[in-house]
mmCIF file of C-alpha atoms in Angstrom:
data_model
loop_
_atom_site.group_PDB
_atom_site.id
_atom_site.type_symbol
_atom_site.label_atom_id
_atom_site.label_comp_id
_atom_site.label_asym_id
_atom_site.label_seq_id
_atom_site.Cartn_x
_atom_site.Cartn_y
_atom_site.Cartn_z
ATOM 1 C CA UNK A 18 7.273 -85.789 -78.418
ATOM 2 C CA UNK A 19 5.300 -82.450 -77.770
ATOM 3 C CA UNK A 20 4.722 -79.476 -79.976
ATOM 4 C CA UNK A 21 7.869 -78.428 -80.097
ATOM 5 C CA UNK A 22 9.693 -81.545 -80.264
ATOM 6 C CA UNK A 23 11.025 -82.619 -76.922
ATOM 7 C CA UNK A 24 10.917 -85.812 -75.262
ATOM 8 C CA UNK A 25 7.816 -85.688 -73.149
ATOM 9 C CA UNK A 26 9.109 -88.590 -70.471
ATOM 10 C CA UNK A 27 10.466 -85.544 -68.478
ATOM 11 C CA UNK A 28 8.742 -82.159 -67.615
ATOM 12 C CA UNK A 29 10.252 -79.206 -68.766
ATOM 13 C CA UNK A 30 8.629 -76.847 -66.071
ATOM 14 C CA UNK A 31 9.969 -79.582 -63.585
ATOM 15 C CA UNK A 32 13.166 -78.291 -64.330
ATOM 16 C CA UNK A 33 12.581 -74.612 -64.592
ATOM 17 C CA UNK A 34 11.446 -74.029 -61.079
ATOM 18 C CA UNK A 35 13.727 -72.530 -58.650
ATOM 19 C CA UNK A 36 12.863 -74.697 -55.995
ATOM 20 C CA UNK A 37 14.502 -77.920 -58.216
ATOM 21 C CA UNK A 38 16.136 -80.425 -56.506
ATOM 22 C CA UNK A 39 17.841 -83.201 -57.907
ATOM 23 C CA UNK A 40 18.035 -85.654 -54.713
ATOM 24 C CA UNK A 41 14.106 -84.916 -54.947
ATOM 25 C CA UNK A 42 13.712 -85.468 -59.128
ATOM 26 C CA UNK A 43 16.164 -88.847 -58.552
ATOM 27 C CA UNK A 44 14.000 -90.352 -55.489
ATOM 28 C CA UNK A 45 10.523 -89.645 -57.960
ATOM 29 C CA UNK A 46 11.357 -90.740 -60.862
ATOM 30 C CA UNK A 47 13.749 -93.767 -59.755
ATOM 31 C CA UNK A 48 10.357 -96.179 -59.291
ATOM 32 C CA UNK A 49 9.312 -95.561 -62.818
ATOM 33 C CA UNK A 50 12.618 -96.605 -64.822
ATOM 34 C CA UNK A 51 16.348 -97.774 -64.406
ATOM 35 C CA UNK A 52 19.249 -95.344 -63.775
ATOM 36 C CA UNK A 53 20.600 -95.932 -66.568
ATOM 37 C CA UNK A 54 17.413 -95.517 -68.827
ATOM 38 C CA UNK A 55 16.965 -92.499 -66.771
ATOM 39 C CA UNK A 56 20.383 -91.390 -68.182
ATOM 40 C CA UNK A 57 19.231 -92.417 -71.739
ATOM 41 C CA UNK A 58 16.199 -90.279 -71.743
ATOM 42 C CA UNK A 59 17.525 -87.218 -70.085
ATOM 43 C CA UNK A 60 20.665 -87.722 -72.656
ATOM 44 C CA UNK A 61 17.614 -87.487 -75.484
ATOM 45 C CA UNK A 62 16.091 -84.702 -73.694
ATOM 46 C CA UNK A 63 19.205 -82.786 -73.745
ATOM 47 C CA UNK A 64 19.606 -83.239 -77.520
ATOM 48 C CA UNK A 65 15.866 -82.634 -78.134
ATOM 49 C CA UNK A 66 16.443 -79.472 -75.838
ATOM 50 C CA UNK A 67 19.741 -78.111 -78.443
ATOM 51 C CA UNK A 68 18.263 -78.825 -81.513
ATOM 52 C CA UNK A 69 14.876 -76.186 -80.251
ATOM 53 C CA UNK A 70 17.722 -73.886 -79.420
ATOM 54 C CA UNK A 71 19.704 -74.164 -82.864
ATOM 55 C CA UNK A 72 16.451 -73.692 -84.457
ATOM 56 C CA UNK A 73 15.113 -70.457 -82.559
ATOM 57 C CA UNK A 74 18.993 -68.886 -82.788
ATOM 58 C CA UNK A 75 18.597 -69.356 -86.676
ATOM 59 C CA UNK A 76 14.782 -67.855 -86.697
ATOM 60 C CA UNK A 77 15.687 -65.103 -84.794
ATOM 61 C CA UNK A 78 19.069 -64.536 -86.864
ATOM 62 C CA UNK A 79 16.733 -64.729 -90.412
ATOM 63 C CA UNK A 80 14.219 -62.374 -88.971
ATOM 64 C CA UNK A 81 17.404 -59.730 -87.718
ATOM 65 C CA UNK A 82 19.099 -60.520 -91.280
ATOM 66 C CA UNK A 83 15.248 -59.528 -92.793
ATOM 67 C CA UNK A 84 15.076 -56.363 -90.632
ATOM 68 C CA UNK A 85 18.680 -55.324 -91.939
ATOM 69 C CA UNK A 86 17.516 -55.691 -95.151
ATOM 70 C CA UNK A 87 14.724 -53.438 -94.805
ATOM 71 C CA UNK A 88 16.817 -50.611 -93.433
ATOM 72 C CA UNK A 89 19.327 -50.684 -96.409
ATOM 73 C CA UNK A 90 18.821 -47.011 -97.629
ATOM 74 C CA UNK A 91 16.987 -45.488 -95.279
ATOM 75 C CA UNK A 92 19.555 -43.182 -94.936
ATOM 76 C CA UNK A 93 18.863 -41.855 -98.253
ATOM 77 C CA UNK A 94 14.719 -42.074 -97.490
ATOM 78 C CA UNK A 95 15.829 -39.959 -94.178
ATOM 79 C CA UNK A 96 17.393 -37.443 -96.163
ATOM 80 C CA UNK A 97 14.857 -37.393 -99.117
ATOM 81 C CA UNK A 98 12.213 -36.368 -96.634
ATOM 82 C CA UNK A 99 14.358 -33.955 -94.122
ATOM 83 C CA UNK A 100 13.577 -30.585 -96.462
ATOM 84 C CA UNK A 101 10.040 -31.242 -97.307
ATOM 85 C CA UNK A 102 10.008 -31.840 -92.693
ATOM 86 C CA UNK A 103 11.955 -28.455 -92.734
ATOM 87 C CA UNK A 104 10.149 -27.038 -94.927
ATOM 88 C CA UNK A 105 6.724 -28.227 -93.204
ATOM 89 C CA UNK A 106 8.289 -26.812 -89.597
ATOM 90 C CA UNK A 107 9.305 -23.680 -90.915
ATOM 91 C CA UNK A 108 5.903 -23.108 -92.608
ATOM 92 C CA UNK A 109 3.955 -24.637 -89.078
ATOM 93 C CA UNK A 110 6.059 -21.870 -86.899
ATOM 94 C CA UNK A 111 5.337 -19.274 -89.721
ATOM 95 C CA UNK A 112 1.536 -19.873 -89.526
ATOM 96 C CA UNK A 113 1.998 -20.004 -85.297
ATOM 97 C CA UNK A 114 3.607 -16.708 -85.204
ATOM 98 C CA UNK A 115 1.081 -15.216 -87.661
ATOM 99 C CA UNK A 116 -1.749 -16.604 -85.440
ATOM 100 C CA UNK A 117 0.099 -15.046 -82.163
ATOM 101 C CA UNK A 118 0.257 -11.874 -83.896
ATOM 102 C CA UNK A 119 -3.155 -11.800 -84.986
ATOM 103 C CA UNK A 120 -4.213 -12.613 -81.754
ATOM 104 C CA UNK A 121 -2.527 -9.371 -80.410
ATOM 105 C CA UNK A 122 -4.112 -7.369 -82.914
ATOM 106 C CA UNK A 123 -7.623 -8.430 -82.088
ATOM 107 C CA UNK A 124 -6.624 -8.521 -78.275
ATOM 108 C CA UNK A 125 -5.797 -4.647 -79.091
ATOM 109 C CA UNK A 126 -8.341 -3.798 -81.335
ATOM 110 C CA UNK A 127 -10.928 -5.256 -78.182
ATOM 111 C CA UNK A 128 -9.037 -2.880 -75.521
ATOM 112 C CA UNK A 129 -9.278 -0.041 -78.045
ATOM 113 C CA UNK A 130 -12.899 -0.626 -78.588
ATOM 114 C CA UNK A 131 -13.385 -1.153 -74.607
ATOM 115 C CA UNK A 132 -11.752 2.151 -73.882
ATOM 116 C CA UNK A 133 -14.038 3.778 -76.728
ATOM 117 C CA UNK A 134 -17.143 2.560 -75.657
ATOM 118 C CA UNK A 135 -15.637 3.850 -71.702
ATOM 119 C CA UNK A 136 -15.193 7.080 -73.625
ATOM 120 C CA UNK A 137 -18.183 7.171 -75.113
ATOM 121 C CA UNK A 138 -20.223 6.393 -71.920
ATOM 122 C CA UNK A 139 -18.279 9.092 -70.048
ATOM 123 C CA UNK A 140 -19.062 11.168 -72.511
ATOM 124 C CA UNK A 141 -22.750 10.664 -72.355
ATOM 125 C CA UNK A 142 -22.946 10.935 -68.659
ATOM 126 C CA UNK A 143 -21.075 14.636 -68.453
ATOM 127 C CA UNK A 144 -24.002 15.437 -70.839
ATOM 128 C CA UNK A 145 -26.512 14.053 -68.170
ATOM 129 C CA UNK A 146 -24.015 15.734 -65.576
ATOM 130 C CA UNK A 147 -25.001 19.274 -67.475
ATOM 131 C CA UNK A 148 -28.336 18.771 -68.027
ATOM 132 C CA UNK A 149 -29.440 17.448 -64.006
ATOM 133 C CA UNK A 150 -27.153 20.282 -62.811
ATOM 134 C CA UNK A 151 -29.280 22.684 -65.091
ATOM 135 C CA UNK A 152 -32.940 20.906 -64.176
ATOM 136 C CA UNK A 153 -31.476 21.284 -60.765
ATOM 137 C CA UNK A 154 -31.294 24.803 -60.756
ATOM 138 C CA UNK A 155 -35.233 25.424 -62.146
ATOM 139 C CA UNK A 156 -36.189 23.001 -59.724
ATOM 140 C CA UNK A 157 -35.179 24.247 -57.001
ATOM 141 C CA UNK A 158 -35.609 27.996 -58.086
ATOM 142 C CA UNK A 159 -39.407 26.999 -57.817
ATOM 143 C CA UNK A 160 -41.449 29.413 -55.989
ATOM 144 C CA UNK A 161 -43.696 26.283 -54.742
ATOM 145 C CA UNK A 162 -40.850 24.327 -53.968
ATOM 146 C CA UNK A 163 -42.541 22.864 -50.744
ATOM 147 C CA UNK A 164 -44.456 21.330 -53.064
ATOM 148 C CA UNK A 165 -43.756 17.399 -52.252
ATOM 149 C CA UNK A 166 -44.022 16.723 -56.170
ATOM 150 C CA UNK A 167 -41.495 19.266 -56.944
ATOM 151 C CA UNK A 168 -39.090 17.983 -54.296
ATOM 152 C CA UNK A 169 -39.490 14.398 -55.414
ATOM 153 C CA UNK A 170 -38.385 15.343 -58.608
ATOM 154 C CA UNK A 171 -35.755 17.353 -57.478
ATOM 155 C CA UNK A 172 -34.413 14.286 -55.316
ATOM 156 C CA UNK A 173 -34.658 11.869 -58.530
ATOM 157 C CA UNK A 174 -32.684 14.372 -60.513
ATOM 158 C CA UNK A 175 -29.823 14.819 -57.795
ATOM 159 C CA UNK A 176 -29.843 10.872 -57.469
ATOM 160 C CA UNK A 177 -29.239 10.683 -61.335
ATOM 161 C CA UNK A 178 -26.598 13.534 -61.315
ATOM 162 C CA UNK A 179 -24.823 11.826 -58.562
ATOM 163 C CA UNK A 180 -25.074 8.593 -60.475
ATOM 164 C CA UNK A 181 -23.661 10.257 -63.966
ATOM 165 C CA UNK A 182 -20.757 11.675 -62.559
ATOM 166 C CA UNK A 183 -19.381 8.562 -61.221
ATOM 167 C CA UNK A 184 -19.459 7.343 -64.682
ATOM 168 C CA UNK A 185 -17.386 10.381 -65.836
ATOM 169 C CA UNK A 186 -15.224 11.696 -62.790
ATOM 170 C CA UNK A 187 -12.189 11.898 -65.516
ATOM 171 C CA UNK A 188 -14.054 14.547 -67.338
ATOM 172 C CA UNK A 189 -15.409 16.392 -64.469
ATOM 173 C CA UNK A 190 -14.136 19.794 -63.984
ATOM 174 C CA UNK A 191 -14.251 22.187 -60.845
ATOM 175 C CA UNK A 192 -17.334 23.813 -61.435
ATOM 176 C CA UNK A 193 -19.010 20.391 -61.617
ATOM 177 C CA UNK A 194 -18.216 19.928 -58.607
ATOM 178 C CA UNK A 195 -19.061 22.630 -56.822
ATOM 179 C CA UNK A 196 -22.284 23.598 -58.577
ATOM 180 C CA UNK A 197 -23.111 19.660 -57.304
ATOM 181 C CA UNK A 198 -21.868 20.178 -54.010
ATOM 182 C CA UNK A 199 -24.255 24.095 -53.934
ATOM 183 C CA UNK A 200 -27.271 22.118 -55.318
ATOM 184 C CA UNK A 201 -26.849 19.521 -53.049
ATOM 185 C CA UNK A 202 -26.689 22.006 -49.652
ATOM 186 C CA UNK A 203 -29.650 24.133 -51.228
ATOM 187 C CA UNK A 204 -31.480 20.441 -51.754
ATOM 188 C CA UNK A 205 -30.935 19.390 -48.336
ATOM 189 C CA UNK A 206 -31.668 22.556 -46.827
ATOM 190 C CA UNK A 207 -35.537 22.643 -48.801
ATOM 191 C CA UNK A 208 -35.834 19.073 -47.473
ATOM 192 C CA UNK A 209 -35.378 19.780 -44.195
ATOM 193 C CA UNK A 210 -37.793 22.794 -44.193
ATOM 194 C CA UNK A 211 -40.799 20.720 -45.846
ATOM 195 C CA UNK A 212 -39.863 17.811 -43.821
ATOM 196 C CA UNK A 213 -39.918 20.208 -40.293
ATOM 197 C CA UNK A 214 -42.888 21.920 -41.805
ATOM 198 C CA UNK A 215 -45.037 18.943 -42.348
ATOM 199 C CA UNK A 216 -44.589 16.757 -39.026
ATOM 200 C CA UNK A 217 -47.670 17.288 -38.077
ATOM 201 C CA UNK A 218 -49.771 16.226 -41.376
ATOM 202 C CA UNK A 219 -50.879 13.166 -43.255
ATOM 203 C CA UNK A 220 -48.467 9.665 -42.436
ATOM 204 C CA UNK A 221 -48.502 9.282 -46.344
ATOM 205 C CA UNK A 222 -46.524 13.015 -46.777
ATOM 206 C CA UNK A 223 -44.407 11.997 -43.867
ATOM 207 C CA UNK A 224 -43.796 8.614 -45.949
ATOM 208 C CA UNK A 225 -42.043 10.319 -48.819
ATOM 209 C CA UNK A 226 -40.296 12.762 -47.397
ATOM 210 C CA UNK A 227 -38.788 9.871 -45.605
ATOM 211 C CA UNK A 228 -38.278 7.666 -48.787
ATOM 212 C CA UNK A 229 -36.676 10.932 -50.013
ATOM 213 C CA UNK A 230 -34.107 11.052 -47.020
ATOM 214 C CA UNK A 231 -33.555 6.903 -47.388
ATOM 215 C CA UNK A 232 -32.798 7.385 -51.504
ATOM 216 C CA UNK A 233 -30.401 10.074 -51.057
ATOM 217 C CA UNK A 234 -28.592 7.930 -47.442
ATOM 218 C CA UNK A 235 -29.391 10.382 -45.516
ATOM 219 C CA UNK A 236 -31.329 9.000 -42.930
ATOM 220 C CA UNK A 237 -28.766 10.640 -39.861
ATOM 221 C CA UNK A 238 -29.908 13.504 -41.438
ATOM 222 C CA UNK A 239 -33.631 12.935 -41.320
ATOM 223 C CA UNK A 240 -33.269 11.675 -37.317
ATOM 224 C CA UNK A 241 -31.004 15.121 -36.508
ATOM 225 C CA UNK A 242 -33.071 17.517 -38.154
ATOM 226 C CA UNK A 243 -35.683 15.863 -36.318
ATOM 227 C CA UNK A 244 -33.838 16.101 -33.038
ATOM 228 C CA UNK A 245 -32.696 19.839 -33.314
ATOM 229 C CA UNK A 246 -35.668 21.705 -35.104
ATOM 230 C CA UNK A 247 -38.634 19.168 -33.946
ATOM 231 C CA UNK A 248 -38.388 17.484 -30.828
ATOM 232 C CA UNK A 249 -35.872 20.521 -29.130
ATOM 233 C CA UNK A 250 -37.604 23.329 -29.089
ATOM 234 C CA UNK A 251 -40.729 21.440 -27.532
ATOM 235 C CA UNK A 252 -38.575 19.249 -24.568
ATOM 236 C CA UNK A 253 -37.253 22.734 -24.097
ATOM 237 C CA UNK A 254 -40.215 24.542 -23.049
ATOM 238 C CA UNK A 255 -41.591 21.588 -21.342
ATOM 239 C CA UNK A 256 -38.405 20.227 -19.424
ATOM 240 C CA UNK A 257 -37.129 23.257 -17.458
ATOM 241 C CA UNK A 258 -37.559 24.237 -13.534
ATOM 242 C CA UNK A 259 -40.338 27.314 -14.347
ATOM 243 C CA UNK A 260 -42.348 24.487 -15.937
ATOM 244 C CA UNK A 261 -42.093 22.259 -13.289
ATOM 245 C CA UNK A 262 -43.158 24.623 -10.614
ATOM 246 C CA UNK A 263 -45.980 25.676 -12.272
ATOM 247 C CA UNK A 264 -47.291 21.790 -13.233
ATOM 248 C CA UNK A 265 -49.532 20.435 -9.943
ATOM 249 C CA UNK A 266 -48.643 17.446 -10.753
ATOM 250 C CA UNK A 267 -45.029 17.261 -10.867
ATOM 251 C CA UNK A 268 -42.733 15.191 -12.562
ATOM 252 C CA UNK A 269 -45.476 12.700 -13.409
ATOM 253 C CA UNK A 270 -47.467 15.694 -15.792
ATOM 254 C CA UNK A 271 -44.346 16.867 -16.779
ATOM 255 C CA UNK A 272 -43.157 13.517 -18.086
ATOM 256 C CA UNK A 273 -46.869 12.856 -19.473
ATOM 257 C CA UNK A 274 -46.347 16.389 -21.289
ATOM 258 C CA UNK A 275 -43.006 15.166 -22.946
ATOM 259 C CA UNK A 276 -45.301 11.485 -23.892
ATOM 260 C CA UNK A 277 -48.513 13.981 -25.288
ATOM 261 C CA UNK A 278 -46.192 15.579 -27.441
ATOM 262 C CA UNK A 279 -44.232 11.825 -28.586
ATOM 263 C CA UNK A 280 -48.316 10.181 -28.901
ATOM 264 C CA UNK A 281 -49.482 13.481 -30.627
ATOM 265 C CA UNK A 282 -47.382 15.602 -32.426
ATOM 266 C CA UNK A 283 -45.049 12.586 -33.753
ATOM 267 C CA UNK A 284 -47.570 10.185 -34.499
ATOM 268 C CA UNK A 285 -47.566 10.418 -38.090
ATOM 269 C CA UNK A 286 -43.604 10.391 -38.116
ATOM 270 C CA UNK A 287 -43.097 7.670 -35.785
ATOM 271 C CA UNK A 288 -45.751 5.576 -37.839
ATOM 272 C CA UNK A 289 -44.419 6.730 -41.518
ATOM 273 C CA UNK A 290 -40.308 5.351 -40.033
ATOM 274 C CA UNK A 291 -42.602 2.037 -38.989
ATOM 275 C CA UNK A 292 -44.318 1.433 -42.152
ATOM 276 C CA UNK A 293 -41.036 2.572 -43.978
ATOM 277 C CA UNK A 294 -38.748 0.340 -41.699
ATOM 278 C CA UNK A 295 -41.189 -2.699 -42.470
ATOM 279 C CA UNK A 296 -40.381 -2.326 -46.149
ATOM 280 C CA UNK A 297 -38.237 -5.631 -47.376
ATOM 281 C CA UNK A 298 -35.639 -3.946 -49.001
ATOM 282 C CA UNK A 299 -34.826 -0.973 -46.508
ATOM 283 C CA UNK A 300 -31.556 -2.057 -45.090
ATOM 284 C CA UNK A 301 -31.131 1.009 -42.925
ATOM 285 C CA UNK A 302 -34.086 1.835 -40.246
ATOM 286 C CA UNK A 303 -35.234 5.194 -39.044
ATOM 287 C CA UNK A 304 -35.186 5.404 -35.112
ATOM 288 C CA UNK A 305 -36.354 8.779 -34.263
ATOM 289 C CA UNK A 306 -37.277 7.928 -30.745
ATOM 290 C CA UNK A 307 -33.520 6.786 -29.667
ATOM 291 C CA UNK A 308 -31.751 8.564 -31.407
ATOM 292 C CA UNK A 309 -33.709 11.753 -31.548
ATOM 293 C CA UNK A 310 -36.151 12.489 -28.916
ATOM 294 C CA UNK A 311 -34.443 10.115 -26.055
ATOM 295 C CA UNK A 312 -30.787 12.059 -26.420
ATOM 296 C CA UNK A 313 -33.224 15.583 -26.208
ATOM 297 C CA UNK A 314 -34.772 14.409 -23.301
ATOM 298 C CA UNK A 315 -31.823 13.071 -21.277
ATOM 299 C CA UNK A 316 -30.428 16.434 -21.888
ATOM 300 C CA UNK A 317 -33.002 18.259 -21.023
ATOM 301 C CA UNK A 318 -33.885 16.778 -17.565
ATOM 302 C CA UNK A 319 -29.633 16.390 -16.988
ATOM 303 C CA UNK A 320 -28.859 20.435 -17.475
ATOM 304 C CA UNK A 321 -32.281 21.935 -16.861
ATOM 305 C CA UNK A 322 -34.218 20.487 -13.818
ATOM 306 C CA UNK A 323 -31.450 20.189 -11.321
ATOM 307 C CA UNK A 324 -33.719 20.524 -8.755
ATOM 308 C CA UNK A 325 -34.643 16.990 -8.832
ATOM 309 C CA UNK A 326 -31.400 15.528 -8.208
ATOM 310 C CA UNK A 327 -30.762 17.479 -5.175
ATOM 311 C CA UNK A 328 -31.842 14.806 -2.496
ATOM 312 C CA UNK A 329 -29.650 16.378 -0.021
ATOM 313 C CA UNK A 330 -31.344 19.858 0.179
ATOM 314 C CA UNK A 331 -35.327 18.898 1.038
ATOM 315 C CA UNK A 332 -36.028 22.860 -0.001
ATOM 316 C CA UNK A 333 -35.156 22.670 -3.573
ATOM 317 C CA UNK A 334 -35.368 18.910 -4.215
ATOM 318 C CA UNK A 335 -39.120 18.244 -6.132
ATOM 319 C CA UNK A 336 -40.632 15.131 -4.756
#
């Protein structure tokens, strides 16, 4: 007998498999005992085989009897504890909705204080607005305003009103704006005078008035000026046909004239822009010789020595 009480002369996994065969368990088993003790022992097996079955119906009938016990009045348990459950869900959905609505408050009080402290800033800037419009006005009312110290503090204060009003353009008002824009022309103008005025002096003056045009992004401005009230004037005198007549050696002097006055009179320009353009954080580079004196030039020789394109008429053409 084995553990759980069955004859042990035949396998019970012999007969679980699927693959059982009973020609194949006869034709095994028929060498090892008689037919008809064969028929003995599987008639034992069979018994041992019901009475395990009885038994494990009647466990599994005392442990569903046991489990019915336990559930006698748990109807009564269910509805003992159903209000105090209510009770805790109403008071869990209470607490969520006050915690939702505190949340709002605070998320309001924060976009109150946000648009306060927005306020508040704005407010502070149209005072700075006032004040660099005002310093604006002595600055540039300076009888000495060539001076380069005066103009570098009139560019920092128009680079700090420009910079305030952004921070209050709800508050700004039409006067602001066109006292700005009349300080700004006047500014520009004063720039351009010192910075035609001193083309011809030290690379280091040349150098700020430069870093002047480059903080206010104006560096078209700097390279136009440059072109129109500089390098014009000059390429006009120089490139024209009463010049060239009068120059023995032709087109070649008259071209070295034009490179004298590039080597000479904008050296200190052309090396401020280089020493300026090397800087690492300049993003935009000054390019005063093609885009100011080349365009002059081109001009020059295009509409005012048309003698030198007129290949077909050996009188007037200059050789």
């Amino acid at each position: 007998m084995d553990a759980d009480g069955i004859n042990v002369v035949f396998d019970m996994e012999t007969f679980s498999k699927e693959s059982f065969s009973v020609d194949e368990f006869l034709t095994e088993n028929r060498n090892k005992m008689t037919l008809e003790n064969m028929r003995v022992e599987m008639g034992i097996f069979l018994k041992d085989l019901r009475n395990k079955m009885i038994n494990s119906l009647n466990d599994d009938c005392d442990k569903y009897f046991l489990l019915s016990k336990g559930l006698i009045g748990i109807d009564q348990q269910l509805a003992t504890l159903k209000p105090g459950l209510c009770s805790l869900s109403n008071s869990v959905n209470l607490t969520k909705s006050n915690l939702e609505n505190t949340l709002h408050d605070l998320d309001s009080e924060i976009q109150l204080n946000k648009r306060l402290c927005k306020d508040k800033q704005a407010l502070n800037a149209i005072v700075k607005v006032q004040k660099s419009l005002n310093k604006l006005d002595e600055l540039l009312l300076e009888q000495n305003y060539d001076s380069i110290i005066v103009l570098s503090r009139a560019v920092a204060e128009y680079n700090q009103l420009v910079s305030s009003m952004t921070k209050c353009s709800s508050l700004l008002k039409t006067i602001h704006l066109k006292r700005q824009s009349l300080l700004n022309d006047s500014l520009m103008d004063k720039l351009n005078q010192v910075f035609v005025s001193s083309v011809a002096t030290k690379k280091n003056t040349m150098k700020r008035l430069l870093e002047m045009y480059l903080s206010l992004g104006r560096i078209k401005s700097a390279e136009n000026i440059c072109q129109v009230d500089i390098i014009k004037p000059v390429m006009e005198s120089i490139l024209n046909e009463n010049y060239l007549r009068n120059c023995k050696g032709g087109l070649k002097e008259l071209y070295n004239q034009c490179y004298t006055f590039l080597q000479g009179d904008l050296k200190n320009l052309l090396q401020a822009a280089a020493d300026q353009n090397n800087e690492n954080y300049v993003f935009e580079k000054f390019d005063f010789i093609s885009k100011s004196f080349w365009p002059v030039v081109f001009d020059q020789i295009k509409n005012n020595l048309q003698s030198i394109f007129n290949f077909r008429e050996p009188d007037i053409f200059i050789q």
